[in-house]
mmCIF file of C-alpha atoms in Angstrom:
data_model
loop_
_atom_site.group_PDB
_atom_site.id
_atom_site.type_symbol
_atom_site.label_atom_id
_atom_site.label_comp_id
_atom_site.label_asym_id
_atom_site.label_seq_id
_atom_site.Cartn_x
_atom_site.Cartn_y
_atom_site.Cartn_z
ATOM 1 C CA MET G 1 -16.176 -20.428 8.981
ATOM 2 C CA TYR G 2 -13.504 -20.244 11.528
ATOM 3 C CA SER G 3 -10.101 -20.238 11.093
ATOM 4 C CA LEU G 4 -7.093 -19.085 13.328
ATOM 5 C CA SER G 5 -4.560 -19.185 10.273
ATOM 6 C CA SER G 6 -3.009 -15.479 8.935
ATOM 7 C CA SER G 7 -2.629 -16.762 5.640
ATOM 8 C CA PHE G 8 -4.397 -14.987 3.023
ATOM 9 C CA PRO G 9 -4.409 -14.387 -0.897
ATOM 10 C CA ALA G 10 -1.813 -11.853 -1.675
ATOM 11 C CA GLU G 11 -2.998 -8.198 -2.796
ATOM 12 C CA PRO G 12 -2.048 -6.786 -6.249
ATOM 13 C CA THR G 13 1.195 -4.975 -5.710
ATOM 14 C CA LYS G 14 -0.047 -2.268 -8.744
ATOM 15 C CA ARG G 15 -3.421 -0.845 -8.508
ATOM 16 C CA GLU G 16 -4.886 1.919 -10.802
ATOM 17 C CA ALA G 17 -7.002 4.109 -8.535
ATOM 18 C CA GLN G 18 -5.495 4.156 -4.995
ATOM 19 C CA SER G 19 -7.461 6.371 -1.985
ATOM 20 C CA ARG G 20 -6.957 6.418 1.463
ATOM 21 C CA LEU G 21 -8.779 7.870 4.566
ATOM 22 C CA GLU G 22 -7.486 8.227 7.686
ATOM 23 C CA LEU G 23 -9.380 9.274 11.029
ATOM 24 C CA VAL G 24 -8.388 9.600 14.092
ATOM 25 C CA PHE G 25 -10.748 9.833 17.326
ATOM 26 C CA LYS G 26 -10.298 11.563 20.950
ATOM 27 C CA ARG G 27 -11.524 12.333 23.956
ATOM 28 C CA ASN G 28 -11.819 16.062 24.826
ATOM 29 C CA GLY G 29 -11.430 18.205 28.108
ATOM 30 C CA GLU G 30 -15.385 17.473 28.580
ATOM 31 C CA GLY G 31 -15.290 14.010 27.557
ATOM 32 C CA ALA G 32 -16.867 14.193 23.943
ATOM 33 C CA THR G 33 -15.871 12.390 21.342
ATOM 34 C CA TYR G 34 -13.966 14.632 18.552
ATOM 35 C CA LEU G 35 -11.723 14.302 15.450
ATOM 36 C CA SER G 36 -8.249 15.186 16.022
ATOM 37 C CA ARG G 37 -7.229 13.848 12.731
ATOM 38 C CA GLN G 38 -8.831 13.243 9.147
ATOM 39 C CA TYR G 39 -7.151 12.836 5.901
ATOM 40 C CA ALA G 40 -9.556 11.977 2.827
ATOM 41 C CA GLU G 41 -8.927 11.059 -0.565
ATOM 42 C CA TYR G 42 -10.959 10.931 -3.600
ATOM 43 C CA PRO G 43 -13.728 9.613 -3.562
ATOM 44 C CA PHE G 44 -13.779 9.542 -0.185
ATOM 45 C CA HIS G 45 -16.407 12.639 1.651
ATOM 46 C CA LEU G 46 -16.521 13.697 4.950
ATOM 47 C CA CYS G 47 -19.232 15.948 6.479
ATOM 48 C CA LYS G 48 -19.342 17.428 10.048
ATOM 49 C CA LEU G 49 -19.574 15.289 13.289
ATOM 50 C CA HIS G 50 -22.960 14.603 14.733
ATOM 51 C CA TYR G 51 -23.998 13.973 18.369
ATOM 52 C CA LEU G 52 -27.751 12.086 18.439
ATOM 53 C CA ASP G 53 -27.783 9.927 21.335
ATOM 54 C CA GLU G 54 -29.283 11.542 24.581
ATOM 55 C CA ALA G 55 -28.483 8.398 26.598
ATOM 56 C CA GLN G 56 -24.798 8.598 24.716
ATOM 57 C CA PRO G 57 -24.058 12.217 24.839
ATOM 58 C CA ASP G 58 -20.218 12.176 24.558
ATOM 59 C CA MET G 59 -21.009 9.854 21.189
ATOM 60 C CA ALA G 60 -20.238 11.046 18.300
ATOM 61 C CA THR G 61 -21.488 9.931 14.580
ATOM 62 C CA LEU G 62 -19.869 9.752 11.337
ATOM 63 C CA TYR G 63 -21.681 9.458 8.004
ATOM 64 C CA LEU G 64 -18.836 8.124 5.605
ATOM 65 C CA GLN G 65 -19.537 9.579 1.850
ATOM 66 C CA SER G 66 -18.718 8.511 -1.375
ATOM 67 C CA CYS G 67 -18.336 11.063 -4.508
ATOM 68 C CA SER G 68 -18.438 8.127 -6.792
ATOM 69 C CA GLY G 69 -20.997 5.792 -8.008
ATOM 70 C CA GLY G 70 -19.167 2.884 -6.340
ATOM 71 C CA LEU G 71 -16.543 0.541 -5.985
ATOM 72 C CA PHE G 72 -15.364 -0.250 -10.153
ATOM 73 C CA GLN G 73 -12.281 -2.558 -11.198
ATOM 74 C CA ASN G 74 -8.990 -1.569 -9.932
ATOM 75 C CA ASP G 75 -10.332 0.443 -7.183
ATOM 76 C CA SER G 76 -8.233 0.578 -4.267
ATOM 77 C CA LEU G 77 -9.724 2.153 -1.229
ATOM 78 C CA THR G 78 -8.263 1.945 2.221
ATOM 79 C CA VAL G 79 -9.725 3.419 5.736
ATOM 80 C CA ASN G 80 -7.304 3.551 8.810
ATOM 81 C CA VAL G 81 -9.565 4.274 12.136
ATOM 82 C CA THR G 82 -7.806 5.216 15.842
ATOM 83 C CA ALA G 83 -10.555 5.559 18.736
ATOM 84 C CA ALA G 84 -8.055 6.168 21.748
ATOM 85 C CA ALA G 85 -8.969 5.394 25.006
ATOM 86 C CA ARG G 86 -12.407 6.461 26.527
ATOM 87 C CA THR G 87 -13.826 7.260 22.957
ATOM 88 C CA CYS G 88 -16.735 6.810 21.810
ATOM 89 C CA ALA G 89 -17.504 6.569 18.278
ATOM 90 C CA HIS G 90 -20.369 5.723 15.448
ATOM 91 C CA ILE G 91 -19.074 5.166 11.653
ATOM 92 C CA THR G 92 -21.830 4.391 9.112
ATOM 93 C CA SER G 93 -21.850 5.479 5.517
ATOM 94 C CA GLN G 94 -25.114 7.484 3.670
ATOM 95 C CA ALA G 95 -26.106 4.265 1.497
ATOM 96 C CA SER G 96 -25.061 1.489 -0.050
ATOM 97 C CA THR G 97 -21.829 0.779 -2.191
ATOM 98 C CA ILE G 98 -22.440 -0.346 -5.689
ATOM 99 C CA VAL G 99 -19.675 -2.602 -6.595
ATOM 100 C CA HIS G 100 -19.576 -2.255 -10.313
ATOM 101 C CA SER G 101 -18.994 -5.263 -12.785
ATOM 102 C CA SER G 102 -15.100 -6.186 -13.772
ATOM 103 C CA ARG G 103 -14.678 -7.871 -16.973
ATOM 104 C CA GLY G 104 -10.834 -8.117 -17.346
ATOM 105 C CA GLY G 105 -9.798 -5.725 -14.993
ATOM 106 C CA GLN G 106 -8.369 -6.312 -11.276
ATOM 107 C CA PRO G 107 -11.108 -6.701 -8.672
ATOM 108 C CA ALA G 108 -12.260 -4.063 -6.356
ATOM 109 C CA ILE G 109 -10.078 -3.931 -2.833
ATOM 110 C CA THR G 110 -10.913 -2.649 0.210
ATOM 111 C CA LYS G 111 -9.054 -2.891 3.246
ATOM 112 C CA VAL G 112 -10.730 -1.209 6.756
ATOM 113 C CA THR G 113 -7.890 -1.495 10.039
ATOM 114 C CA LEU G 114 -9.581 -0.719 13.242
ATOM 115 C CA THR G 115 -7.479 0.534 16.150
ATOM 116 C CA VAL G 116 -9.439 0.604 19.341
ATOM 117 C CA GLU G 117 -8.007 1.541 22.432
ATOM 118 C CA GLN G 118 -8.985 0.815 26.123
ATOM 119 C CA ASP G 119 -12.371 1.276 27.452
ATOM 120 C CA ALA G 120 -13.494 2.801 23.607
ATOM 121 C CA LEU G 121 -16.929 2.269 22.442
ATOM 122 C CA LEU G 122 -16.253 1.922 18.039
ATOM 123 C CA GLU G 123 -19.552 1.101 16.440
ATOM 124 C CA TYR G 124 -18.306 0.060 12.357
ATOM 125 C CA VAL G 125 -21.684 -0.639 11.335
ATOM 126 C CA PRO G 126 -21.825 0.502 7.231
ATOM 127 C CA ASP G 127 -24.454 -0.249 4.840
ATOM 128 C CA PRO G 128 -24.780 -3.527 2.906
ATOM 129 C CA MET G 129 -22.620 -3.585 -0.163
ATOM 130 C CA ILE G 130 -24.420 -4.566 -3.599
ATOM 131 C CA LEU G 131 -22.908 -6.780 -5.721
ATOM 132 C CA PHE G 132 -23.817 -6.105 -9.328
ATOM 133 C CA PRO G 133 -23.350 -8.955 -12.492
ATOM 134 C CA GLU G 134 -19.645 -10.136 -12.568
ATOM 135 C CA SER G 135 -18.662 -7.878 -9.943
ATOM 136 C CA ARG G 136 -15.198 -9.003 -8.068
ATOM 137 C CA LEU G 137 -14.852 -7.599 -4.325
ATOM 138 C CA SER G 138 -11.858 -8.185 -1.743
ATOM 139 C CA SER G 139 -12.836 -6.798 1.728
ATOM 140 C CA ARG G 140 -10.700 -6.951 4.503
ATOM 141 C CA ILE G 141 -11.281 -5.869 8.537
ATOM 142 C CA ASP G 142 -8.872 -5.603 10.351
ATOM 143 C CA LEU G 143 -9.485 -4.861 14.257
ATOM 144 C CA ILE G 144 -6.328 -4.165 16.541
ATOM 145 C CA LEU G 145 -8.618 -4.226 19.681
ATOM 146 C CA ASN G 146 -7.470 -3.473 23.192
ATOM 147 C CA PRO G 147 -9.229 -6.381 26.146
ATOM 148 C CA ALA G 148 -11.028 -3.542 28.151
ATOM 149 C CA ALA G 149 -12.523 -2.318 24.725
ATOM 150 C CA ILE G 150 -16.235 -2.730 22.994
ATOM 151 C CA VAL G 151 -16.718 -2.903 19.161
ATOM 152 C CA MET G 152 -19.898 -3.871 17.313
ATOM 153 C CA LEU G 153 -19.072 -4.138 13.448
ATOM 154 C CA THR G 154 -20.988 -5.639 10.404
ATOM 155 C CA ASP G 155 -19.548 -6.476 6.712
ATOM 156 C CA ALA G 156 -23.113 -7.503 4.997
ATOM 157 C CA PHE G 157 -23.647 -7.927 1.228
ATOM 158 C CA ILE G 158 -27.011 -7.739 -1.521
ATOM 159 C CA THR G 159 -27.077 -9.401 -4.649
ATOM 160 C CA HIS G 160 -28.410 -7.401 -7.134
ATOM 161 C CA ASP G 161 -29.056 -7.822 -11.207
ATOM 162 C CA PRO G 162 -29.822 -4.149 -12.762
ATOM 163 C CA GLU G 163 -31.700 -5.829 -15.586
ATOM 164 C CA GLY G 164 -33.792 -8.174 -13.372
ATOM 165 C CA LYS G 165 -32.140 -11.491 -15.510
ATOM 166 C CA SER G 166 -30.485 -12.721 -12.557
ATOM 167 C CA ARG G 167 -27.029 -12.599 -13.270
ATOM 168 C CA ASN G 168 -24.487 -13.456 -10.097
ATOM 169 C CA PRO G 169 -21.469 -11.417 -9.470
ATOM 170 C CA GLY G 170 -17.998 -12.428 -10.435
ATOM 171 C CA ARG G 171 -16.138 -13.724 -6.901
ATOM 172 C CA LEU G 172 -16.190 -12.123 -3.242
ATOM 173 C CA ASP G 173 -13.490 -12.511 -0.604
ATOM 174 C CA ALA G 174 -14.307 -11.160 2.981
ATOM 175 C CA VAL G 175 -12.171 -11.261 6.011
ATOM 176 C CA ILE G 176 -12.524 -9.970 9.280
ATOM 177 C CA CYS G 177 -9.179 -10.483 11.404
ATOM 178 C CA VAL G 178 -9.320 -9.588 15.227
ATOM 179 C CA ARG G 179 -5.928 -9.293 16.991
ATOM 180 C CA GLU G 180 -5.568 -8.464 20.779
ATOM 181 C CA HIS G 181 -1.832 -7.761 21.987
ATOM 182 C CA GLU G 182 -0.809 -8.951 18.810
ATOM 183 C CA ARG G 183 -2.322 -12.003 18.607
ATOM 184 C CA PHE G 184 -4.879 -13.311 16.288
ATOM 185 C CA ILE G 185 -8.156 -14.168 18.192
ATOM 186 C CA VAL G 186 -10.470 -14.701 15.410
ATOM 187 C CA VAL G 187 -10.429 -14.232 11.529
ATOM 188 C CA ASP G 188 -13.652 -14.834 9.977
ATOM 189 C CA ARG G 189 -13.602 -15.865 6.195
ATOM 190 C CA LEU G 190 -15.500 -15.869 3.645
ATOM 191 C CA PHE G 191 -14.497 -16.956 -0.002
ATOM 192 C CA VAL G 192 -17.239 -17.563 -2.780
ATOM 193 C CA ASP G 193 -17.182 -17.797 -6.124
ATOM 194 C CA GLY G 194 -20.191 -15.903 -8.127
ATOM 195 C CA GLU G 195 -21.908 -19.057 -9.414
ATOM 196 C CA TYR G 196 -22.673 -19.857 -6.252
ATOM 197 C CA LEU G 197 -24.511 -16.438 -5.128
ATOM 198 C CA CYS G 198 -26.856 -16.450 -7.635
ATOM 199 C CA PRO G 199 -30.438 -16.162 -5.713
ATOM 200 C CA GLY G 200 -33.083 -19.093 -6.503
ATOM 201 C CA LYS G 201 -30.394 -21.339 -7.056
ATOM 202 C CA PRO G 202 -31.682 -24.768 -5.166
ATOM 203 C CA GLY G 203 -29.752 -26.276 -2.986
ATOM 204 C CA VAL G 204 -27.104 -23.495 -2.054
ATOM 205 C CA MET G 205 -28.733 -20.087 -2.015
ATOM 206 C CA GLY G 206 -32.485 -20.886 -2.296
ATOM 207 C CA GLU G 207 -34.887 -17.664 -2.040
ATOM 208 C CA TRP G 208 -31.915 -15.750 -0.405
ATOM 209 C CA ARG G 209 -30.311 -13.363 -2.211
ATOM 210 C CA CYS G 210 -29.261 -10.834 0.915
ATOM 211 C CA PHE G 211 -26.651 -11.871 3.599
ATOM 212 C CA GLY G 212 -25.085 -10.454 6.767
ATOM 213 C CA THR G 213 -22.446 -10.751 9.607
ATOM 214 C CA PHE G 214 -22.924 -8.831 12.600
ATOM 215 C CA MET G 215 -20.208 -8.824 15.321
ATOM 216 C CA ILE G 216 -19.994 -7.852 19.355
ATOM 217 C CA LEU G 217 -16.302 -7.662 20.358
ATOM 218 C CA THR G 218 -15.705 -7.281 24.012
ATOM 219 C CA ARG G 219 -14.213 -9.219 27.323
ATOM 220 C CA CYS G 220 -16.578 -6.804 29.392
ATOM 221 C CA ILE G 221 -19.327 -9.347 29.094
ATOM 222 C CA GLU G 222 -19.098 -13.670 28.830
ATOM 223 C CA ALA G 223 -19.836 -14.933 25.327
ATOM 224 C CA ALA G 224 -22.588 -17.115 26.418
ATOM 225 C CA GLN G 225 -24.543 -14.366 28.554
ATOM 226 C CA LEU G 226 -23.442 -12.021 25.194
ATOM 227 C CA SER G 227 -25.159 -14.827 22.598
ATOM 228 C CA GLU G 228 -28.281 -15.848 24.920
ATOM 229 C CA ARG G 229 -29.514 -11.877 25.358
ATOM 230 C CA LEU G 230 -28.889 -10.934 21.569
ATOM 231 C CA ARG G 231 -30.781 -13.754 20.845
ATOM 232 C CA VAL G 232 -33.474 -12.761 22.559
ATOM 233 C CA PHE G 233 -33.506 -9.425 20.737
ATOM 234 C CA LEU G 234 -33.317 -11.041 17.049
ATOM 235 C CA GLU G 235 -36.769 -13.359 17.895
ATOM 236 C CA SER G 236 -39.204 -10.685 16.539
ATOM 237 C CA CYS G 237 -36.955 -10.844 12.810
ATOM 238 C CA VAL G 238 -39.001 -13.189 11.257
ATOM 239 C CA GLN G 239 -38.386 -12.097 7.777
ATOM 240 C CA ALA G 240 -34.634 -12.825 7.978
ATOM 241 C CA TYR G 241 -32.538 -16.761 9.036
ATOM 242 C CA TRP G 242 -30.420 -15.804 11.277
ATOM 243 C CA GLY G 243 -27.974 -17.566 13.901
ATOM 244 C CA VAL G 244 -25.950 -16.626 17.072
ATOM 245 C CA SER G 245 -22.744 -18.431 18.632
ATOM 246 C CA ALA G 246 -20.075 -17.241 20.533
ATOM 247 C CA LEU G 247 -16.599 -16.195 18.738
ATOM 248 C CA PRO G 248 -13.469 -18.044 19.190
ATOM 249 C CA ASN G 249 -11.118 -17.007 22.316
ATOM 250 C CA ASP G 250 -14.113 -16.074 24.325
ATOM 251 C CA ALA G 251 -13.891 -12.613 22.341
ATOM 252 C CA GLY G 252 -17.544 -11.891 21.817
ATOM 253 C CA VAL G 253 -20.488 -13.320 19.418
ATOM 254 C CA LEU G 254 -21.023 -13.232 15.826
ATOM 255 C CA ALA G 255 -24.577 -13.523 14.129
ATOM 256 C CA ARG G 256 -25.277 -14.364 10.672
ATOM 257 C CA PHE G 257 -28.141 -13.214 8.741
ATOM 258 C CA LEU G 258 -29.584 -14.572 5.206
ATOM 259 C CA SER G 259 -32.692 -12.695 3.803
ATOM 260 C CA ALA G 260 -34.809 -12.585 0.766
ATOM 261 C CA ASP G 261 -34.725 -8.870 0.576
ATOM 262 C CA ALA G 262 -32.471 -5.987 1.671
ATOM 263 C CA PRO G 263 -34.934 -4.516 3.713
ATOM 264 C CA SER G 264 -35.611 -7.740 5.702
ATOM 265 C CA LEU G 265 -31.585 -7.731 5.845
ATOM 266 C CA ARG G 266 -31.344 -3.924 7.162
ATOM 267 C CA HIS G 267 -33.846 -4.684 9.675
ATOM 268 C CA ALA G 268 -32.199 -7.506 11.191
ATOM 269 C CA MET G 269 -28.799 -5.900 11.441
ATOM 270 C CA GLU G 270 -30.369 -2.740 13.277
ATOM 271 C CA VAL G 271 -32.184 -4.799 15.721
ATOM 272 C CA ALA G 272 -28.936 -6.824 16.242
ATOM 273 C CA TRP G 273 -27.301 -3.543 16.882
ATOM 274 C CA ARG G 274 -29.785 -1.640 18.742
ATOM 275 C CA GLY G 275 -29.455 -4.991 21.058
ATOM 276 C CA ALA G 276 -25.960 -4.892 21.519
ATOM 277 C CA ARG G 277 -25.901 -1.247 22.915
ATOM 278 C CA ARG G 278 -28.830 -2.395 25.155
ATOM 279 C CA ILE G 279 -26.697 -5.169 26.595
ATOM 280 C CA THR G 280 -23.479 -3.845 26.345
ATOM 281 C CA LYS G 281 -24.096 -0.175 28.026
ATOM 282 C CA GLY G 282 -27.615 -0.570 29.088
ATOM 283 C CA HIS G 283 -29.619 1.781 26.602
ATOM 284 C CA ASP G 284 -31.235 2.057 23.555
ATOM 285 C CA PRO G 285 -29.179 4.342 20.826
ATOM 286 C CA SER G 286 -30.978 6.839 18.855
ATOM 287 C CA PRO G 287 -31.693 6.080 15.236
ATOM 288 C CA ARG G 288 -29.675 7.488 12.195
ATOM 289 C CA ARG G 289 -31.215 8.456 9.633
ATOM 290 C CA LYS G 290 -30.066 7.748 5.712
#
């Protein structure tokens, strides 16, 4: 659902495990994007930047890695990313992140703030979160967007019971907020209790156990044109149930995905990303190996 209200559930004031990651991308004298600042606390781990796109050689690709076994109860992870003017950056994860069961503790919290300046291109496309039984996750993405920038972002989740008993997660709170000139232009909320995330539940999840959101945020192309062209790319995704719609305030487009398994979800969201790059920049991206 869409909402322009700025009221959100209050975060706990005290956490047992808090971690912070800060990244600042800038453009060097030769036009390539580089990391001018990086700060990482456990469990975050950063490797060197990669330059993988032949058609976009100035784009820096960064894999976010974790030294832990996933997200646990009481974890609180904060990520702050700044893409300075005219930079091009692609941020992804090395793999999906497991959200472990939370029995009696506080939910795991992730808060990501993306600040994207004029004429910058930022692709924030981590792999889906894997929600284990009784897991509780509060996820928030804040995007501070310059009208002349282009942003692609994903927020996706997979339900999984390692014991094969179809037990459901505890709760998922996922919020994406987009601001432009300090004004909220898009707020996307997903608050779901675990009983409604149980795979195979008739009339609720049915056969679907994976779901994701993909956004293209830009004012460089009209939302109606973006929607029409993205649908053309997604027509090949016959193993996923999907829909595309324009975002409020002509801010861009949103695509939703449902699938019965993780490979189908990943494929559909990759098709959306590749299509978005073709639509906005006129070329296909090089694959990112995982």
